[in-house]
Amino acid sequence: MSEWAEHLIWYADGRFAQHKYFKFIVHNIISRKRALEQSTYNMKQRISDEHMSITDLKQRIQNGDSSIAQKILYFGASLRGTSHYWSRRAQELRALIQYQINAGKGLPSFFSTASCAEFYFAPLRRLLTQYNLQTTGEIVDLNDKNILFSILQYNSHIVSHYFNLRTKEYFETVMKTAFKVDTFWYRYEFAKSRGMIHFHGLCWRSDREPHNLLHEALKNGLDEDVCASKLSEWAQQNFAMTAMHPAGSDASGNPNKDLWRPPEGNAPAPPESNKKCVHRTRMPPSVTLSLHKSKTV
């Protein structure tokens, strides 16, 4: 049934992918079907309890024994999106981390995350222009933001598929080649605000850096500023990466803490009368790469 649904999503004229309710209805049908086929019911019993057959369970329920219902567990770890499913994924990630530690590769070197810049990807615009021409026969001007927004909403399957290919290429080419990553794990999420895809991931380097660098620094009793300085030198030597505090630096090269708010800076907190959106616009832009146990680079 999933193959049938995917076939319809990529149907030539795009009618199924662009339908407002089709994807949700089919997803609901598939989820219900999987729940019946792949999930199981388990009953909690102590070792000393008498073994009960299905006939015994039915008989006790018919006789009004309500305690039986509290002992029955519904297990659906194979159903995507359920709490059991994500609990199983979390167990797999913890197992991977423990395996890497036991294999001498240590903790993850990088935390990597990226959002889908669907309004700015030039290749995606060209792809959507061609796809819209093939499915509707119309040539659209995606420089118009209103038209671009509409096309993105109608063709979210194209956006997600493109971002998936781009993410795979990013890990295989950029992380492996530029950052010397040999093992990685990532998961997709969808933003509640606009529904677009993004990922979070963990990456390991074979030389266990910069974890070894920071571990040695902390073991030698160095403070956070010295650790940050050593990490900055390592990033600059290996990747030509530099970082600057958003508030800028004074004549001595130290961050202007008087211009930055607590807890890092000494600037006065904004008045409570300010709107929350004003607070957000004054925050520094988010970054896509953080080094383990360090300040953002």
GROMACS .gro file of C-alpha atoms in nm:
model
  297
    1MET     CA    1   0.000   0.000   0.000
    2SER     CA    2   0.291   0.236   0.068
    3GLU     CA    3   0.427   0.172  -0.281
    4TRP     CA    4   0.084   0.246  -0.426
    5ALA     CA    5   0.064   0.572  -0.231
    6GLU     CA    6   0.414   0.678  -0.339
    7HIS     CA    7   0.325   0.601  -0.701
    8LEU     CA    8   0.024   0.833  -0.676
    9ILE     CA    9   0.225   1.108  -0.505
   10TRP     CA   10   0.459   1.113  -0.806
   11TYR     CA   11   0.175   1.083  -1.059
   12ALA     CA   12   0.244   1.274  -1.379
   13ASP     CA   13   0.004   1.565  -1.332
   14GLY     CA   14   0.070   1.610  -0.957
   15ARG     CA   15  -0.299   1.596  -0.866
   16PHE     CA   16  -0.249   1.365  -0.565
   17ALA     CA   17   0.055   1.543  -0.423
   18GLN     CA   18  -0.119   1.880  -0.443
   19HIS     CA   19  -0.449   1.762  -0.295
   20LYS     CA   20  -0.513   1.912   0.049
   21TYR     CA   21  -0.640   1.595   0.217
   22PHE     CA   22  -0.522   1.297   0.012
   23LYS     CA   23  -0.184   1.257   0.186
   24PHE     CA   24  -0.338   1.272   0.532
   25ILE     CA   25  -0.617   1.026   0.453
   26VAL     CA   26  -0.383   0.774   0.290
   27HIS     CA   27  -0.130   0.810   0.573
   28ASN     CA   28  -0.408   0.742   0.823
   29ILE     CA   29  -0.518   0.431   0.632
   30ILE     CA   30  -0.160   0.299   0.608
   31SER     CA   31  -0.096   0.367   0.977
   32ARG     CA   32  -0.413   0.183   1.080
   33LYS     CA   33  -0.324  -0.110   0.856
   34ARG     CA   34   0.027  -0.131   1.000
   35ALA     CA   35  -0.109  -0.106   1.352
   36LEU     CA   36  -0.325  -0.414   1.293
   37GLU     CA   37  -0.050  -0.611   1.117
   38GLN     CA   38   0.266  -0.521   1.307
   39SER     CA   39   0.163  -0.436   1.662
   40THR     CA   40   0.109  -0.679   1.946
   41TYR     CA   41  -0.061  -0.689   2.283
   42ASN     CA   42   0.129  -0.805   2.589
   43MET     CA   43   0.003  -0.878   2.936
   44LYS     CA   44   0.206  -0.798   3.246
   45GLN     CA   45   0.241  -1.101   3.471
   46ARG     CA   46   0.463  -1.194   3.762
   47ILE     CA   47   0.660  -1.519   3.759
   48SER     CA   48   0.443  -1.655   4.038
   49ASP     CA   49   0.117  -1.574   3.854
   50GLU     CA   50  -0.077  -1.856   3.694
   51HIS     CA   51  -0.043  -1.865   3.316
   52MET     CA   52  -0.359  -1.738   3.148
   53SER     CA   53  -0.480  -1.830   2.802
   54ILE     CA   54  -0.680  -1.602   2.574
   55THR     CA   55  -0.995  -1.792   2.670
   56ASP     CA   56  -0.924  -1.724   3.038
   57LEU     CA   57  -0.871  -1.355   2.968
   58LYS     CA   58  -1.199  -1.326   2.777
   59GLN     CA   59  -1.384  -1.506   3.053
   60ARG     CA   60  -1.250  -1.278   3.326
   61ILE     CA   61  -1.329  -0.964   3.125
   62GLN     CA   62  -1.683  -1.087   3.063
   63ASN     CA   63  -1.720  -1.149   3.435
   64GLY     CA   64  -1.640  -0.782   3.502
   65ASP     CA   65  -1.276  -0.812   3.612
   66SER     CA   66  -1.151  -0.457   3.531
   67SER     CA   67  -0.799  -0.523   3.665
   68ILE     CA   68  -0.714  -0.720   3.350
   69ALA     CA   69  -0.734  -0.411   3.126
   70GLN     CA   70  -0.469  -0.235   3.335
   71LYS     CA   71  -0.224  -0.522   3.279
   72ILE     CA   72  -0.251  -0.524   2.898
   73LEU     CA   73   0.019  -0.331   2.707
   74TYR     CA   74   0.001  -0.225   2.343
   75PHE     CA   75   0.341  -0.249   2.176
   76GLY     CA   76   0.404  -0.079   1.841
   77ALA     CA   77   0.775   0.001   1.811
   78SER     CA   78   0.764  -0.062   1.436
   79LEU     CA   79   0.500   0.209   1.380
   80ARG     CA   80   0.665   0.533   1.272
   81GLY     CA   81   0.590   0.831   1.489
   82THR     CA   82   0.474   0.644   1.798
   83SER     CA   83   0.643   0.691   2.135
   84HIS     CA   84   0.758   0.327   2.121
   85TYR     CA   85   0.914   0.387   1.779
   86TRP     CA   86   1.117   0.688   1.896
   87SER     CA   87   1.209   0.509   2.217
   88ARG     CA   88   1.358   0.229   2.002
   89ARG     CA   89   1.549   0.486   1.791
   90ALA     CA   90   1.687   0.645   2.109
   91GLN     CA   91   1.804   0.303   2.227
   92GLU     CA   92   1.978   0.246   1.895
   93LEU     CA   93   2.154   0.583   1.919
   94ARG     CA   94   2.271   0.512   2.274
   95ALA     CA   95   2.394   0.172   2.158
   96LEU     CA   96   2.586   0.336   1.872
   97ILE     CA   97   2.748   0.586   2.109
   98GLN     CA   98   2.847   0.307   2.350
   99TYR     CA   99   2.984   0.100   2.063
  100GLN     CA  100   3.195   0.394   1.942
  101ILE     CA  101   3.332   0.442   2.294
  102ASN     CA  102   3.413   0.071   2.329
  103ALA     CA  103   3.580   0.075   1.987
  104GLY     CA  104   3.810   0.355   2.102
  105LYS     CA  105   3.646   0.628   1.892
  106GLY     CA  106   3.508   0.820   2.189
  107LEU     CA  107   3.213   1.056   2.206
  108PRO     CA  108   3.074   1.244   1.903
  109SER     CA  109   3.301   1.518   1.770
  110PHE     CA  110   3.032   1.736   1.616
  111PHE     CA  111   2.665   1.816   1.650
  112SER     CA  112   2.537   1.915   1.307
  113THR     CA  113   2.199   2.060   1.218
  114ALA     CA  114   2.054   2.225   0.908
  115SER     CA  115   1.722   2.374   0.805
  116CYS     CA  116   1.567   2.370   0.462
  117ALA     CA  117   1.619   2.710   0.296
  118GLU     CA  118   1.340   2.645   0.051
  119PHE     CA  119   1.309   3.014  -0.039
  120TYR     CA  120   1.678   3.045  -0.132
  121PHE     CA  121   1.791   2.715  -0.292
  122ALA     CA  122   1.852   2.812  -0.657
  123PRO     CA  123   1.857   2.447  -0.781
  124LEU     CA  124   1.527   2.384  -0.603
  125ARG     CA  125   1.372   2.682  -0.779
  126ARG     CA  126   1.479   2.548  -1.117
  127LEU     CA  127   1.347   2.204  -1.026
  128LEU     CA  128   1.010   2.343  -0.914
  129THR     CA  129   0.985   2.554  -1.230
  130GLN     CA  130   1.040   2.246  -1.449
  131TYR     CA  131   0.807   2.030  -1.239
  132ASN     CA  132   0.529   2.288  -1.250
  133LEU     CA  133   0.570   2.318  -1.627
  134GLN     CA  134   0.544   1.940  -1.669
  135THR     CA  135   0.243   1.898  -1.439
  136THR     CA  136   0.040   2.209  -1.524
  137GLY     CA  137   0.187   2.334  -1.852
  138GLU     CA  138   0.240   2.679  -1.700
  139ILE     CA  139   0.563   2.877  -1.671
  140VAL     CA  140   0.575   3.052  -1.333
  141ASP     CA  141   0.791   3.338  -1.210
  142LEU     CA  142   0.934   3.220  -0.878
  143ASN     CA  143   1.092   3.560  -0.818
  144ASP     CA  144   0.745   3.660  -0.703
  145LYS     CA  145   0.740   3.563  -0.333
  146ASN     CA  146   0.365   3.497  -0.329
  147ILE     CA  147   0.389   3.258  -0.624
  148LEU     CA  148   0.698   3.092  -0.476
  149PHE     CA  149   0.522   3.039  -0.142
  150SER     CA  150   0.222   2.883  -0.316
  151ILE     CA  151   0.437   2.651  -0.530
  152LEU     CA  152   0.634   2.537  -0.224
  153GLN     CA  153   0.316   2.458  -0.032
  154TYR     CA  154   0.165   2.263  -0.320
  155ASN     CA  155   0.483   2.067  -0.388
  156SER     CA  156   0.617   1.989  -0.041
  157HIS     CA  157   0.707   1.636  -0.158
  158ILE     CA  158   0.955   1.787  -0.406
  159VAL     CA  159   1.106   2.006  -0.134
  160SER     CA  160   1.145   1.719   0.113
  161HIS     CA  161   1.290   1.485  -0.149
  162TYR     CA  162   1.538   1.751  -0.263
  163PHE     CA  163   1.644   1.824   0.095
  164ASN     CA  164   1.689   1.452   0.161
  165LEU     CA  165   1.924   1.419  -0.139
  166ARG     CA  166   2.107   1.734  -0.039
  167THR     CA  167   2.152   1.608   0.320
  168LYS     CA  168   2.290   1.272   0.206
  169GLU     CA  169   2.538   1.449  -0.021
  170TYR     CA  170   2.634   1.684   0.261
  171PHE     CA  171   2.729   1.398   0.494
  172GLU     CA  172   2.896   1.188   0.226
  173THR     CA  173   3.095   1.473   0.067
  174VAL     CA  174   3.134   1.765   0.308
  175MET     CA  175   3.146   1.591   0.647
  176LYS     CA  176   3.354   1.295   0.531
  177THR     CA  177   3.595   1.495   0.314
  178ALA     CA  178   3.630   1.832   0.482
  179PHE     CA  179   3.569   1.736   0.845
  180LYS     CA  180   3.718   1.383   0.834
  181VAL     CA  181   3.400   1.225   0.971
  182ASP     CA  182   3.381   0.846   0.936
  183THR     CA  183   3.060   0.773   1.133
  184PHE     CA  184   2.743   0.977   1.158
  185TRP     CA  185   2.380   0.953   1.269
  186TYR     CA  186   2.099   1.197   1.193
  187ARG     CA  187   1.722   1.225   1.206
  188TYR     CA  188   1.466   1.439   1.025
  189GLU     CA  189   1.207   1.663   1.184
  190PHE     CA  190   0.946   1.899   1.046
  191ALA     CA  191   0.906   2.255   1.172
  192LYS     CA  192   0.569   2.321   1.333
  193SER     CA  193   0.571   2.681   1.212
  194ARG     CA  194   0.589   2.618   0.836
  195GLY     CA  195   0.601   2.239   0.808
  196MET     CA  196   0.937   2.218   0.630
  197ILE     CA  197   1.202   1.955   0.691
  198HIS     CA  198   1.530   1.987   0.886
  199PHE     CA  199   1.779   1.748   1.045
  200HIS     CA  200   1.988   1.700   1.360
  201GLY     CA  201   2.293   1.476   1.358
  202LEU     CA  202   2.598   1.350   1.548
  203CYS     CA  203   2.934   1.291   1.382
  204TRP     CA  204   3.252   1.106   1.483
  205ARG     CA  205   3.607   1.168   1.365
  206SER     CA  206   3.849   0.875   1.359
  207ASP     CA  207   4.111   1.076   1.554
  208ARG     CA  208   3.860   1.157   1.833
  209GLU     CA  209   3.924   1.528   1.798
  210PRO     CA  210   3.836   1.778   1.931
  211HIS     CA  211   3.712   1.561   2.219
  212ASN     CA  212   4.067   1.452   2.312
  213LEU     CA  213   4.184   1.812   2.306
  214LEU     CA  214   3.912   1.929   2.543
  215HIS     CA  215   3.941   1.622   2.766
  216GLU     CA  216   4.312   1.684   2.820
  217ALA     CA  217   4.254   2.054   2.882
  218LEU     CA  218   3.987   1.988   3.146
  219LYS     CA  219   4.194   1.712   3.305
  220ASN     CA  220   4.481   1.960   3.342
  221GLY     CA  221   4.250   2.202   3.523
  222LEU     CA  222   4.235   2.469   3.253
  223ASP     CA  223   3.942   2.711   3.276
  224GLU     CA  224   3.672   2.754   3.011
  225ASP     CA  225   3.833   3.054   2.844
  226VAL     CA  226   4.160   2.865   2.788
  227CYS     CA  227   3.967   2.561   2.661
  228ALA     CA  228   3.776   2.783   2.421
  229SER     CA  229   4.102   2.937   2.301
  230LYS     CA  230   4.258   2.595   2.238
  231LEU     CA  231   3.946   2.485   2.053
  232SER     CA  232   3.951   2.801   1.843
  233GLU     CA  233   4.315   2.735   1.746
  234TRP     CA  234   4.231   2.375   1.653
  235ALA     CA  235   3.937   2.484   1.434
  236GLN     CA  236   4.145   2.750   1.262
  237GLN     CA  237   4.436   2.514   1.191
  238ASN     CA  238   4.217   2.229   1.061
  239PHE     CA  239   3.933   2.410   0.885
  240ALA     CA  240   4.041   2.775   0.862
  241MET     CA  241   3.737   2.851   1.078
  242THR     CA  242   3.725   3.158   1.298
  243ALA     CA  243   3.461   3.293   1.534
  244MET     CA  244   3.374   3.639   1.661
  245HIS     CA  245   3.141   3.734   1.943
  246PRO     CA  246   2.822   3.897   1.806
  247ALA     CA  247   2.876   4.197   2.034
  248GLY     CA  248   3.222   4.257   1.887
  249SER     CA  249   3.555   4.293   2.067
  250ASP     CA  250   3.725   4.569   2.260
  251ALA     CA  251   4.081   4.699   2.211
  252SER     CA  252   4.221   4.398   2.398
  253GLY     CA  253   4.038   4.151   2.176
  254ASN     CA  254   3.790   4.048   2.446
  255PRO     CA  255   3.413   4.040   2.386
  256ASN     CA  256   3.224   4.362   2.458
  257LYS     CA  257   3.030   4.218   2.749
  258ASP     CA  258   2.886   4.559   2.833
  259LEU     CA  259   2.691   4.537   2.506
  260TRP     CA  260   2.568   4.180   2.561
  261ARG     CA  261   2.288   4.065   2.788
  262PRO     CA  262   2.315   3.823   3.081
  263PRO     CA  263   2.416   3.555   3.153
  264GLU     CA  264   2.726   3.605   2.929
  265GLY     CA  265   2.730   3.983   2.928
  266ASN     CA  266   2.675   4.272   3.166
  267ALA     CA  267   2.430   4.477   2.963
  268PRO     CA  268   2.097   4.557   3.133
  269ALA     CA  269   1.809   4.327   3.053
  270PRO     CA  270   1.542   4.470   2.819
  271PRO     CA  271   1.225   4.608   2.980
  272GLU     CA  272   0.937   4.367   3.025
  273SER     CA  273   0.716   4.594   2.815
  274ASN     CA  274   0.908   4.494   2.503
  275LYS     CA  275   0.737   4.244   2.280
  276LYS     CA  276   0.877   3.894   2.251
  277CYS     CA  277   0.934   3.934   1.878
  278VAL     CA  278   1.168   4.225   1.954
  279HIS     CA  279   1.370   3.997   2.184
  280ARG     CA  280   1.404   3.742   1.906
  281THR     CA  281   1.526   3.989   1.646
  282ARG     CA  282   1.809   4.093   1.876
  283MET     CA  283   1.936   3.741   1.929
  284PRO     CA  284   2.241   3.627   1.729
  285PRO     CA  285   2.173   3.419   1.418
  286SER     CA  286   2.170   3.045   1.463
  287VAL     CA  287   2.463   2.840   1.337
  288THR     CA  288   2.477   2.499   1.179
  289LEU     CA  289   2.788   2.350   1.336
  290SER     CA  290   2.881   2.324   1.703
  291LEU     CA  291   3.188   2.157   1.843
  292HIS     CA  292   3.145   1.910   2.127
  293LYS     CA  293   3.174   2.063   2.476
  294SER     CA  294   3.261   2.405   2.344
  295LYS     CA  295   3.126   2.742   2.252
  296THR     CA  296   2.959   2.773   1.916
  297VAL     CA  297   3.196   2.811   1.623
   0.00000   0.00000   0.00000
